[in-house]
Tab-separated table of C-alpha atoms in Angstrom:
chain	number	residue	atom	x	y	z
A	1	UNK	CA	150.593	57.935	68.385
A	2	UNK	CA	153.292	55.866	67.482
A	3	UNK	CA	151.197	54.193	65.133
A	4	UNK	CA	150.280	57.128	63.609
A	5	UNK	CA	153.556	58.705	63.160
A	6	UNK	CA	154.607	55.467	61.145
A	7	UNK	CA	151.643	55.308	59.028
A	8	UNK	CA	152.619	59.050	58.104
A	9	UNK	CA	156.594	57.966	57.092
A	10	UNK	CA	155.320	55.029	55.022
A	11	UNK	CA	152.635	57.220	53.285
A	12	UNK	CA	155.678	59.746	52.294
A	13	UNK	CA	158.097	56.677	51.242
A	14	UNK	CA	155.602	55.735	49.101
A	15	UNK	CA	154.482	59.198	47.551
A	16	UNK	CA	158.471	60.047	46.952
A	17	UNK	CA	159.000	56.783	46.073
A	18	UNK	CA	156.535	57.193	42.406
A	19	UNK	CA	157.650	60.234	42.484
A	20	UNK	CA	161.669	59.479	41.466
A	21	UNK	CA	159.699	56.667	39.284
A	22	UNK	CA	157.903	59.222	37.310
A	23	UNK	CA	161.156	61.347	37.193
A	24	UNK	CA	162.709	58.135	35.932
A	25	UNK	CA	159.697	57.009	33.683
A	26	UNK	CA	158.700	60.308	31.816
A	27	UNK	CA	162.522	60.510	30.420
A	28	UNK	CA	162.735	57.152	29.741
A	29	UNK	CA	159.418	54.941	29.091
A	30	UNK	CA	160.241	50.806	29.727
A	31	UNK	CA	163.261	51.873	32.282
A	32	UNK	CA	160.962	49.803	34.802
A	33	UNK	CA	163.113	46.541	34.655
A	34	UNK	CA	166.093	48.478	35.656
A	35	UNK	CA	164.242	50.062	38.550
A	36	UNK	CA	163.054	47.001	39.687
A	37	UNK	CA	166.430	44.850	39.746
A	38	UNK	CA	168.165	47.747	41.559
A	39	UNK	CA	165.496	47.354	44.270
A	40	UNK	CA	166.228	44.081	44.387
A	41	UNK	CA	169.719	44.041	44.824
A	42	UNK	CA	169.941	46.750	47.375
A	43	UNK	CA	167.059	45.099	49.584
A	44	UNK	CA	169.099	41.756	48.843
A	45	UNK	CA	172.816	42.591	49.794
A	46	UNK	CA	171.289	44.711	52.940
A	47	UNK	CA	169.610	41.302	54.102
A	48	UNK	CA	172.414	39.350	53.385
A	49	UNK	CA	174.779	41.444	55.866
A	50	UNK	CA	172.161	42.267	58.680
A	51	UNK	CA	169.655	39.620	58.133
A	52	UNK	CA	171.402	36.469	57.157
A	53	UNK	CA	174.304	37.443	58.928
A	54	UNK	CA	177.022	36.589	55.541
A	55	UNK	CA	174.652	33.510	54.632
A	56	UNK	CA	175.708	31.506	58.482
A	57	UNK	CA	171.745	32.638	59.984
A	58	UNK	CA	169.264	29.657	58.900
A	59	UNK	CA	165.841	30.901	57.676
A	60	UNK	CA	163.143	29.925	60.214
A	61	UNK	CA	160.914	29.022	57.116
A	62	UNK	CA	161.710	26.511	55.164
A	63	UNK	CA	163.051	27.622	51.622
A	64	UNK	CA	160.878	25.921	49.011
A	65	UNK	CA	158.005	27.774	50.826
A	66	UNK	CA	160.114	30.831	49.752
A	67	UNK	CA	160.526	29.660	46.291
A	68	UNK	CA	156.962	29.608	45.798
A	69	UNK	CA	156.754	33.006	47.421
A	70	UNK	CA	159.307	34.542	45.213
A	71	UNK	CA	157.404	33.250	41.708
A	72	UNK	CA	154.841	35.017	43.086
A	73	UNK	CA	156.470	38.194	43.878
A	74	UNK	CA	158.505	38.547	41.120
A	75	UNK	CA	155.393	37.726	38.457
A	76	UNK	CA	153.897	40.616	40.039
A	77	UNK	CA	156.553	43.174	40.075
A	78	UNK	CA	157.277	42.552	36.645
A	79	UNK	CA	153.582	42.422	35.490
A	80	UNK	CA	153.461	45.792	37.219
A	81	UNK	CA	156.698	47.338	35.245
A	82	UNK	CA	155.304	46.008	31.823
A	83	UNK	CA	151.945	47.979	32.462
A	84	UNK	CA	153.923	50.930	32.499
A	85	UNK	CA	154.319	50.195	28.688
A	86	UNK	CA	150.715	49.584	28.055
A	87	UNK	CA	149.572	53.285	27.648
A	88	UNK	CA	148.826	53.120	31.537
A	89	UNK	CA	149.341	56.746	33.316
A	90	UNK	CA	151.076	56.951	36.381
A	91	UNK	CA	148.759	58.231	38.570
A	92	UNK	CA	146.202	55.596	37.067
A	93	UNK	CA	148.809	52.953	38.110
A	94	UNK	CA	149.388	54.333	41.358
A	95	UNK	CA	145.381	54.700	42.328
A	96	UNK	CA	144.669	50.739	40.485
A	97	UNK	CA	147.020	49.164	42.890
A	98	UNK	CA	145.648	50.890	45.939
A	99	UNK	CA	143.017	48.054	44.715
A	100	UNK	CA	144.857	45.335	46.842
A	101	UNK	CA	142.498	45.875	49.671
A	102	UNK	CA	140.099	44.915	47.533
A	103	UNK	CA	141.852	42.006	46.080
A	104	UNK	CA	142.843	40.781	49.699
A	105	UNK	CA	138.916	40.797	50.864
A	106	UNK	CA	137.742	38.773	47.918
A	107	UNK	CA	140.242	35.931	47.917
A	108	UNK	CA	140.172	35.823	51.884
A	109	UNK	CA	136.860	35.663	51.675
A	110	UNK	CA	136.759	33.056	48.554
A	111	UNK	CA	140.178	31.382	50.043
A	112	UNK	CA	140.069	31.590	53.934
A	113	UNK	CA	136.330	32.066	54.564
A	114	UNK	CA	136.354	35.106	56.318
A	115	UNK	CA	133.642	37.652	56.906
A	116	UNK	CA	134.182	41.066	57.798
A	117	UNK	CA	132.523	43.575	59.526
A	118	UNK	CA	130.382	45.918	57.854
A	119	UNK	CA	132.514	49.263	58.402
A	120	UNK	CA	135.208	47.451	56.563
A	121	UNK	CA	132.838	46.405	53.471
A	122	UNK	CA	131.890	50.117	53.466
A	123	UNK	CA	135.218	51.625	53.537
A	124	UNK	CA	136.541	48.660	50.818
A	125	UNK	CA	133.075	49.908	48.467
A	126	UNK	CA	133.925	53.495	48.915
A	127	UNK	CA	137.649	52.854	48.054
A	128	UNK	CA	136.500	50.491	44.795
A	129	UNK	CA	134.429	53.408	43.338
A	130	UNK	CA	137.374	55.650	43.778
A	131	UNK	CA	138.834	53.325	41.704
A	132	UNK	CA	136.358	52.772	39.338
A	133	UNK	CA	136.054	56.437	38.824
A	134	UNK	CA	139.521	56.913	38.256
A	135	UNK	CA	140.176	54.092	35.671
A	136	UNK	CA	136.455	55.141	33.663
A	137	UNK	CA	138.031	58.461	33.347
A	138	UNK	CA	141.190	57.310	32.170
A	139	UNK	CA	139.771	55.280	29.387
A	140	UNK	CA	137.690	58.384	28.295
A	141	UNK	CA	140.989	59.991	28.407
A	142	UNK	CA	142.582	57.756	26.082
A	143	UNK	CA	139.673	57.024	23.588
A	144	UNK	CA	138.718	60.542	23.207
A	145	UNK	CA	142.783	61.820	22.323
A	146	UNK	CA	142.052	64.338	19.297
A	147	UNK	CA	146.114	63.938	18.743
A	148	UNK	CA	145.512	60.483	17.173
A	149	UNK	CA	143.462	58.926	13.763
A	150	UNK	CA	140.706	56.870	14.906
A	151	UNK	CA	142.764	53.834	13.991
A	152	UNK	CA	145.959	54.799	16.138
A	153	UNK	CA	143.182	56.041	18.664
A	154	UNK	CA	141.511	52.481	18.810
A	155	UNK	CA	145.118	50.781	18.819
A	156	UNK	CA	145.913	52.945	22.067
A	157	UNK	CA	142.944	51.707	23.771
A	158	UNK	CA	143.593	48.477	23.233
A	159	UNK	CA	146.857	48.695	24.689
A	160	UNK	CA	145.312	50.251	27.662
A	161	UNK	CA	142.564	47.964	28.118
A	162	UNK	CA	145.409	45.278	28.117
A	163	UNK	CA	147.655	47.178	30.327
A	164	UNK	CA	144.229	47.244	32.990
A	165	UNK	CA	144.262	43.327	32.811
A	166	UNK	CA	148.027	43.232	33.672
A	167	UNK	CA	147.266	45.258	36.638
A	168	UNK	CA	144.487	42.924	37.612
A	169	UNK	CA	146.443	40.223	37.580
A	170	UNK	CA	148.868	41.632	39.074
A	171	UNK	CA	146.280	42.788	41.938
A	172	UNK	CA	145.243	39.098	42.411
A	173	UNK	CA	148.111	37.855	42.287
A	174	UNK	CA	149.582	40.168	45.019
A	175	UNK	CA	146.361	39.582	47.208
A	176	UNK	CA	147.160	35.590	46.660
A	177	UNK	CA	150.849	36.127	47.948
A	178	UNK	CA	149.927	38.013	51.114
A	179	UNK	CA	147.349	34.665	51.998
A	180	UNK	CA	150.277	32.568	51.313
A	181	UNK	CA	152.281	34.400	53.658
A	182	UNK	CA	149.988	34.517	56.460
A	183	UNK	CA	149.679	30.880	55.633
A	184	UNK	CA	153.206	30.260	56.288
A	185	UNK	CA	153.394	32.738	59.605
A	186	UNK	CA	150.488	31.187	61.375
A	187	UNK	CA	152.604	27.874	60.883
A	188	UNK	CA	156.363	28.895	61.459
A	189	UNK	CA	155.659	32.469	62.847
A	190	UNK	CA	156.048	35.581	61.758
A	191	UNK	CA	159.688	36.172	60.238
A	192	UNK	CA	158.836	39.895	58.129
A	193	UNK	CA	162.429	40.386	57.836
A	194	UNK	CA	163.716	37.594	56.625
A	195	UNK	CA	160.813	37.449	54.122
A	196	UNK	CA	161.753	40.201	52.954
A	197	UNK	CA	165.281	39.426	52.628
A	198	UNK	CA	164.476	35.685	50.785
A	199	UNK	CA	162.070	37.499	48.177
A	200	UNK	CA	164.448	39.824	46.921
A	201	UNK	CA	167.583	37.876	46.999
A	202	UNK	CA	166.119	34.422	45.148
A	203	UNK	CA	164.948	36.521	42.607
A	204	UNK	CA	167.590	37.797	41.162
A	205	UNK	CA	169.295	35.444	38.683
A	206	UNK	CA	165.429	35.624	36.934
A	207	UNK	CA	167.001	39.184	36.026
A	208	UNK	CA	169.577	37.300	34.081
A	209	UNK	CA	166.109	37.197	31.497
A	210	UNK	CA	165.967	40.804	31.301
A	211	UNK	CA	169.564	41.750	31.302
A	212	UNK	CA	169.456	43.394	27.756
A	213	UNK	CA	166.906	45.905	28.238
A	214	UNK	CA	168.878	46.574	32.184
A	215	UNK	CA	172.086	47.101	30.418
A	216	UNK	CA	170.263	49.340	27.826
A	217	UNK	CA	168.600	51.423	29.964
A	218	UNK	CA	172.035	51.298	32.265
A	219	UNK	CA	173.474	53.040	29.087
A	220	UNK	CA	170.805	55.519	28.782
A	221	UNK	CA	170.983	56.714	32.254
A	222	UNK	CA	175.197	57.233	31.948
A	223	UNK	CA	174.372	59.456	29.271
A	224	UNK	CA	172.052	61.862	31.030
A	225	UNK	CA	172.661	65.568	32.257
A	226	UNK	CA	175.034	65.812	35.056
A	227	UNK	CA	173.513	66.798	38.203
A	228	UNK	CA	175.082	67.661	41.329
A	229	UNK	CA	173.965	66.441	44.650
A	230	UNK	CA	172.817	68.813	46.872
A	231	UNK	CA	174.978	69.080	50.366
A	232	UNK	CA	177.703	66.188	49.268
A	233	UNK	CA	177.961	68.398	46.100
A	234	UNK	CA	178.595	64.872	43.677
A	235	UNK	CA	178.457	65.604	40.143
A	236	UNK	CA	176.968	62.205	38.384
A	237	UNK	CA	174.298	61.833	35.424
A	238	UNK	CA	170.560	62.503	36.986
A	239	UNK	CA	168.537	59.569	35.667
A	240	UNK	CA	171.229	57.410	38.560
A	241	UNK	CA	170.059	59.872	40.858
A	242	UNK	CA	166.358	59.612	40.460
A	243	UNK	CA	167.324	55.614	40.742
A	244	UNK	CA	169.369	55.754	43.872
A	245	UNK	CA	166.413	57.825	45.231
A	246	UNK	CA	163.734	55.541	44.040
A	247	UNK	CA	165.285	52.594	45.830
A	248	UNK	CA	166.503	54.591	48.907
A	249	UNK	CA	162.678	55.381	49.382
A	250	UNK	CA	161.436	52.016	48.523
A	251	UNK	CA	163.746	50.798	51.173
């Protein structure tokens, strides 16, 4: 029961969660780096105080095991932000990365030389031609748009098709992270927490790369409508509310 319950919070983190990013991305397309560093940070300075204890708590793993970790991590959060910008759809993006299962089954089984049992082949085929279905009809989508020439049409596509191999990518490497880590518990034990903490907070100077289009996009989001916050009743533009609320339930 417990169990359950928990699944049931993470599935509605996750559901609000895109949904303050597709508040966020519909009113301001590219706004992903902004999104992402804000994430970051939060999930950063809240490890620092309760996990690291004001930097005096040694981490159990060793830290160049973390710096590989955090390439890793943020090549893949990035990757997924910039396929935002490749004519890929929201929901499309949402569904594709549900393809980690997927991802996670073939390198374990390339990688780790595991088998699995046959219900879990099943339910991993039924989830890839959800998938499947889902991306085929997104690309019929985008070739078929009657609102474009047949040159901007086939320029569209191939931003799409491009945007579908940065999700891969992104997939894989995802899928190759999570063996990593399980690498690295099964040796030093499992330390979720402080993972967490390390692959947020080394990160962040790799922002220092991407600070124009953050401080852009910072600029944009001063300048939306006011809103005012229900309950507190705080007045402040509506694009940092979406944000806060995007990393609150990403949290």
């Amino acid at each position: 029961q417990y169990s359950c319950s928990m699944a049931v919070f993470v599935f509605h983190g996750i559901a609000l969660t895109h949904g303050f990013l597709l508040d966020t991305h519909r009113q301001f397309p590219g706004c992903g780096n902004i999104v992402t560093f804000s994430q970051f940070l939060f999930i950063a300075v809240e490890g620092f105080i309760f996990e690291a204890n004001f930097g005096r708590k040694r981490p159990a793993i060793p830290i160049r095991y973390y710096l590989i970790m955090v390439a890793m991590f943020f090549t893949v959060s990035v990757v997924n932000n910039y396929a935002l910008n490749l004519n890929i759809a929201m929901p499309l993006h949402m569904i594709f990365r549900s393809g980690s299962l997927i991802a996670s089954m073939a390198l374990g089984i390339i990688i780790l030389k595991k088998r699995y049992s046959i219900s879990k082949y099943t339910s991993i085929a039924l989830v890839s031609v959800g998938i499947f279905t889902c991306t085929f009809m997104s690309a019929k989508q985008v070739a078929s748009d009657s609102s474009l020439r047949e040159e901007d049409g086939l320029r569209a596509f191939m931003w799409w098709v491009l945007g579908i191999a940065a999700l891969t990518f992104a997939l894989l490497m995802s899928a190759r992270m999570g063996i990593f880590q399980e690498t690295l518990y099964k040796q030093f034990g499992k330390h979720s927490k402080e993972a967490l903490f390390y692959n947020h907070a080394l990160p962040l100077p790799g922002f220092l790369l991407l600070a124009p289009n953050i401080y852009h996009h910072a600029v944009l989001f001063s300048h939306s409508e006011p809103f005012q916050v229900p309950v507190i009743g705080v007045t402040l533009p509506i694009m940092w509310f979406y944000l806060f609320m995007n990393v609150i339930t990403q949290y």
